Amino acid sequence: MTEVTVAQRIALALQRHGVKLIFGQSLPSAVILACEAIGIRQLAYRQENMGGAMADGFARVSGQIAVVAAQNGPAATLLVPPLAEAYKASVPIVALVQEVERNQLDRNAFQELDHFALFSSCAKSVRRVITADRIDDYVDAAFVAAGSGRPGPTVLLLPADLLREKAPTSTRERRSSFGEWPIDRTRPSEAEICAAAASIAAAKAPVVVAGGGVASPAAAAAMAKLQNIAHLPVFTTNMGKGAVDETHPLSAGVLGALVGPRSLGRHTLPILQEADLIILVGTRTNQNGTDSWRQLPANARVIHIDVDPQEIGRNYEATRLVGDAAATLEALAAAIEHVDLSARRDMRAGLEKRIAAAWKSFEEERSVFSGSNGNPIRPERVMRELQARLTPEMIVVADASYSSMWVVGQLRSRTAGQRFITPRGLAGLGWGLPLAIGAKLARPASPVVALVGDGGFAHSWAELETLVRSNVPVVVIVLNNGILGFQKDAETVKFGSYTTACHFSPVDHAAIARACGCGGAVVSAPGELGKTLDLALAEKRPWLIEVTTDPSAHPPISLFDGTLDHGLAAV
C-alpha cells in the first residue's frame, strides 16, 4: 500500500467495513474528503442535531452500522440527543468527532470541550485516537463495540493535526469486516432452550410480548415461525410494532399505554392479564411498553429473551435466556417442535376467535373518527387513508409524542418485519423527518412516509432542502393542529390548565416545502386526503402534505381514560 494519511487510512478502514454512506457536514474535512475520494458518499445534513437521527434511521433499516461525523464543540454537543436515542433504543452508530489539535488540548482552544464527559452517558465507548500507527485498531474497536452485545453508539475522537499525519504501514494487516449487525449471534444453551420449550407447552395461557429487538428480518421471521407452530398470541411494544404480521389470527397488536376507550388494547389487554406464562423478547420492560409496569400479571411466570443480560430481571424476575433474539427464537422454534403441543393446539381456535372479535370491536368503535368527514380532520381518518395504501414494503416513520401513537395504534402491519420506526428510546421531538431520510437511504426502493406533528416538525424544517438536494423522495404528512397536543392535554389532566407554550401561530408548511423544491399541498377536507396521498406517492419525489387536524383529537392512552375521555370508559 502506498503511503497514506491518517484520514485516508480511516476512510479505507470504513470501506473495509462496507460503509458506503456517511452522514456529515464536511467535518472532519480531511476524513470526509478522503471518503469521497474513494466513493463513500456524504449525505450532508443541514441542522447539526439531525445527522445522528439520520444515521439512526439508516442503521435500523439497513442492518448496517451507520456512520455520522461532526465538528468538535457545538456540533458535538448536538450529537448528544440522537446518540442518546440510539443508546436507549439499541441502535449501532459510529460517530467520528473532530478534536482540537493535540498540542492545543487543555489550553482553551477554539471550540474545545471535554468530549469524554459529553458522550459518557450516551455511548458504549468513547476513545481518542492519539497515534498514527493504530488507526485500524481503533476503527475496528468502534465498530465491534457498536454492533456486538447490546448494540449502541460509539464515538471516536480525531485530533485535527493527527488526521494530516502519514500513517505507517501496519505489519499486521486487518481484513475483517464488521459493518453489519449484530456482529455476534449468541444464544442460550440447549438445556435452557429445551426447558423454555417445555414451559411453553405446559402453560395454559402463554403469551408473547415482542419488543424492538424483534424488528430485524431474521428475528421477525423466527418470531413468525414460533408464533405459528406454538400457537402463541403475540403482543408488541411500541418499538416492536411490525415485528409480527398483524393480520395473523394470533396477533393482538400493540399494548403499552394504548388501552383507553376506542383502542384495540381495550379489548386485547385481558388476554395478557389472564396469562400464566409471559415470554418477553427483546424488550426493556420500560414504562411506555408496560403502561407504567401495570400490565403484566403478578402471578404469571416470565421468560425473558434479551441480548443484554442486565435487562433480564430489571423489572420482573424471569427465567433468563440471554442471547440474540433471532438466534434464540430460531432455537426455541426448533426445540418446541419436539414437545407435546396438543393442549396449545386445542386452545388455538378459541384464541383466534377472541382476537378477531377484538379487532372487529376496535374497527367498529373507532369508525366514528376514522370514517369521519368532519372538519378539522381527525388523525384517525388520515391513518385510514394511509392504511388503504400501506404495502408490505412501505416504511412508516413517526415523530415522537402523538405522531408515534397514531402510527403504532391505528395502522395494521401487513407482514412480519414490516418497518414502523418511532423514536421511543428517549422520544425527542423533531426526529421523524431525519429518521425517515435515513430509512429511505437504507432502502431506496421502498416508499417511505413520515408522520409528524406541527410542533415536532418545527425542529427539522431545514431538512426539506436536504430531501431535494440529495434526491431523497420521502412523503411527509404534517398533522397541523396548531398546538403541542400531548403537552396541552397532559397538563390539562395533571394541573387543570396548560402553559402559554402550547399554542402556535399559523404556519403554511406546504409553502415552506414548495420553497425548498418539494411538492406541497394543504388538505383541509377529508375527501381530498386519498387523492393527495396517491399523487405524492406516485411522483416519487420529496412531498409534504399538510393536514389541518382537530386540536381536540388525542390517541386512546391510559392517562386520558376517565379524564379527557370521561364518560367513554364503558364504550
CSV table of N, CA and C in Angstrom, one decimal, residues 321-372:
chain,number,residue,atom,x,y,z
A,321,LEU,N,-33.0,-16.1,29.4
A,321,LEU,CA,-32.5,-16.7,28.1
A,321,LEU,C,-31.7,-15.5,27.4
A,322,VAL,N,-30.4,-15.5,27.7
A,322,VAL,CA,-29.5,-14.4,27.3
A,322,VAL,C,-29.0,-14.8,25.9
A,323,GLY,N,-29.4,-14.0,24.9
A,323,GLY,CA,-28.9,-14.2,23.5
A,323,GLY,C,-29.6,-13.3,22.5
A,324,ASP,N,-29.0,-13.3,21.3
A,324,ASP,CA,-29.6,-12.6,20.2
A,324,ASP,C,-31.0,-13.1,20.0
A,325,ALA,N,-32.0,-12.2,19.7
A,325,ALA,CA,-33.4,-12.5,19.6
A,325,ALA,C,-33.6,-13.5,18.5
A,326,ALA,N,-33.0,-13.3,17.3
A,326,ALA,CA,-33.2,-14.1,16.1
A,326,ALA,C,-32.7,-15.5,16.4
A,327,ALA,N,-31.4,-15.6,16.9
A,327,ALA,CA,-30.8,-16.9,17.1
A,327,ALA,C,-31.6,-17.7,18.2
A,328,THR,N,-32.0,-17.0,19.3
A,328,THR,CA,-32.7,-17.7,20.4
A,328,THR,C,-34.1,-18.1,19.9
A,329,LEU,N,-34.8,-17.3,19.2
A,329,LEU,CA,-36.1,-17.7,18.7
A,329,LEU,C,-36.1,-18.8,17.7
A,330,GLU,N,-35.0,-18.8,16.9
A,330,GLU,CA,-34.9,-19.9,15.9
A,330,GLU,C,-34.6,-21.2,16.7
A,331,ALA,N,-33.8,-21.2,17.7
A,331,ALA,CA,-33.5,-22.4,18.5
A,331,ALA,C,-34.8,-22.8,19.3
A,332,LEU,N,-35.5,-21.9,19.8
A,332,LEU,CA,-36.7,-22.2,20.5
A,332,LEU,C,-37.8,-22.8,19.6
A,333,ALA,N,-37.9,-22.3,18.4
A,333,ALA,CA,-38.9,-22.8,17.5
A,333,ALA,C,-38.5,-24.3,17.1
A,334,ALA,N,-37.2,-24.5,16.9
A,334,ALA,CA,-36.8,-25.9,16.6
A,334,ALA,C,-37.1,-26.8,17.8
A,335,ALA,N,-36.8,-26.4,19.0
A,335,ALA,CA,-37.0,-27.2,20.1
A,335,ALA,C,-38.5,-27.5,20.4
A,336,ILE,N,-39.3,-26.6,20.2
A,336,ILE,CA,-40.7,-26.7,20.5
A,336,ILE,C,-41.4,-27.7,19.6
A,337,GLU,N,-40.8,-28.0,18.5
A,337,GLU,CA,-41.4,-29.0,17.6
A,337,GLU,C,-41.3,-30.4,18.1
A,338,HIS,N,-40.5,-30.5,19.2
A,338,HIS,CA,-40.3,-31.9,19.8
A,338,HIS,C,-41.0,-32.1,21.1
A,339,VAL,N,-41.9,-31.1,21.4
A,339,VAL,CA,-42.7,-31.3,22.7
A,339,VAL,C,-44.1,-31.5,22.3
A,340,ASP,N,-44.9,-31.9,23.3
A,340,ASP,CA,-46.3,-32.1,23.1
A,340,ASP,C,-47.1,-30.8,23.1
A,341,LEU,N,-47.6,-30.4,21.9
A,341,LEU,CA,-48.3,-29.1,21.8
A,341,LEU,C,-49.8,-29.3,21.7
A,342,SER,N,-50.3,-30.5,22.0
A,342,SER,CA,-51.7,-30.7,21.8
A,342,SER,C,-52.6,-29.8,22.6
A,343,ALA,N,-52.2,-29.5,23.9
A,343,ALA,CA,-53.0,-28.5,24.7
A,343,ALA,C,-53.0,-27.1,24.0
A,344,ARG,N,-51.9,-26.7,23.5
A,344,ARG,CA,-51.8,-25.4,22.9
A,344,ARG,C,-52.7,-25.4,21.6
A,345,ARG,N,-52.6,-26.5,20.9
A,345,ARG,CA,-53.3,-26.6,19.6
A,345,ARG,C,-54.8,-26.6,19.9
A,346,ASP,N,-55.3,-27.2,20.9
A,346,ASP,CA,-56.7,-27.2,21.3
A,346,ASP,C,-57.2,-25.8,21.6
A,347,MET,N,-56.4,-25.0,22.1
A,347,MET,CA,-56.8,-23.7,22.6
A,347,MET,C,-56.8,-22.7,21.4
A,348,ARG,N,-56.2,-23.0,20.3
A,348,ARG,CA,-55.9,-22.0,19.3
A,348,ARG,C,-57.2,-21.4,18.7
A,349,ALA,N,-58.1,-22.3,18.4
A,349,ALA,CA,-59.4,-21.7,17.7
A,349,ALA,C,-60.1,-20.7,18.6
A,350,GLY,N,-60.2,-21.0,19.9
A,350,GLY,CA,-60.8,-20.1,20.8
A,350,GLY,C,-60.0,-18.7,20.9
A,351,LEU,N,-58.7,-18.8,20.9
A,351,LEU,CA,-57.9,-17.6,20.9
A,351,LEU,C,-58.1,-16.8,19.7
A,352,GLU,N,-58.0,-17.5,18.5
A,352,GLU,CA,-58.2,-16.7,17.3
A,352,GLU,C,-59.5,-16.0,17.2
A,353,LYS,N,-60.6,-16.7,17.7
A,353,LYS,CA,-61.9,-16.1,17.7
A,353,LYS,C,-61.9,-14.9,18.6
A,354,ARG,N,-61.3,-15.0,19.7
A,354,ARG,CA,-61.3,-13.9,20.7
A,354,ARG,C,-60.5,-12.7,20.1
A,355,ILE,N,-59.4,-12.9,19.5
A,355,ILE,CA,-58.5,-11.8,18.9
A,355,ILE,C,-59.3,-11.2,17.7
A,356,ALA,N,-59.9,-12.0,16.9
A,356,ALA,CA,-60.7,-11.5,15.8
A,356,ALA,C,-61.8,-10.6,16.3
A,357,ALA,N,-62.5,-11.0,17.4
A,357,ALA,CA,-63.5,-10.2,17.9
A,357,ALA,C,-63.0,-8.8,18.4
A,358,ALA,N,-61.8,-8.9,19.0
A,358,ALA,CA,-61.2,-7.6,19.5
A,358,ALA,C,-60.9,-6.7,18.4
A,359,TRP,N,-60.3,-7.2,17.3
A,359,TRP,CA,-60.1,-6.3,16.1
A,359,TRP,C,-61.4,-5.7,15.5
A,360,LYS,N,-62.4,-6.6,15.5
A,360,LYS,CA,-63.7,-6.1,15.0
A,360,LYS,C,-64.3,-5.0,15.8
A,361,SER,N,-64.3,-5.2,17.1
A,361,SER,CA,-64.8,-4.2,18.0
A,361,SER,C,-64.0,-2.9,17.9
A,362,PHE,N,-62.7,-3.0,17.8
A,362,PHE,CA,-61.9,-1.8,17.6
A,362,PHE,C,-62.2,-1.1,16.4
A,363,GLU,N,-62.4,-1.8,15.3
A,363,GLU,CA,-62.8,-1.1,14.0
A,363,GLU,C,-64.1,-0.4,14.1
A,364,GLU,N,-65.1,-1.1,14.7
A,364,GLU,CA,-66.4,-0.5,14.9
A,364,GLU,C,-66.4,0.7,15.8
A,365,GLU,N,-65.6,0.7,16.9
A,365,GLU,CA,-65.6,1.8,17.8
A,365,GLU,C,-64.9,3.0,17.3
A,366,ARG,N,-63.8,2.8,16.6
A,366,ARG,CA,-63.0,3.9,16.1
A,366,ARG,C,-63.6,4.5,14.8
A,367,SER,N,-64.6,3.8,14.2
A,367,SER,CA,-65.2,4.3,12.9
A,367,SER,C,-65.8,5.7,13.1
A,368,VAL,N,-66.2,6.0,14.3
A,368,VAL,CA,-66.8,7.4,14.4
A,368,VAL,C,-65.8,8.4,14.1
A,369,PHE,N,-64.5,8.1,14.2
A,369,PHE,CA,-63.4,9.1,13.9
A,369,PHE,C,-62.8,8.7,12.6
A,370,SER,N,-62.4,7.4,12.4
A,370,SER,CA,-61.7,7.0,11.1
A,370,SER,C,-62.6,7.2,9.9
A,371,GLY,N,-63.9,7.2,10.1
A,371,GLY,CA,-64.8,7.4,9.0
A,371,GLY,C,-65.4,8.8,8.9
A,372,SER,N,-64.9,9.7,9.8
A,372,SER,CA,-65.5,11.0,9.9
A,372,SER,C,-65.2,11.9,8.7
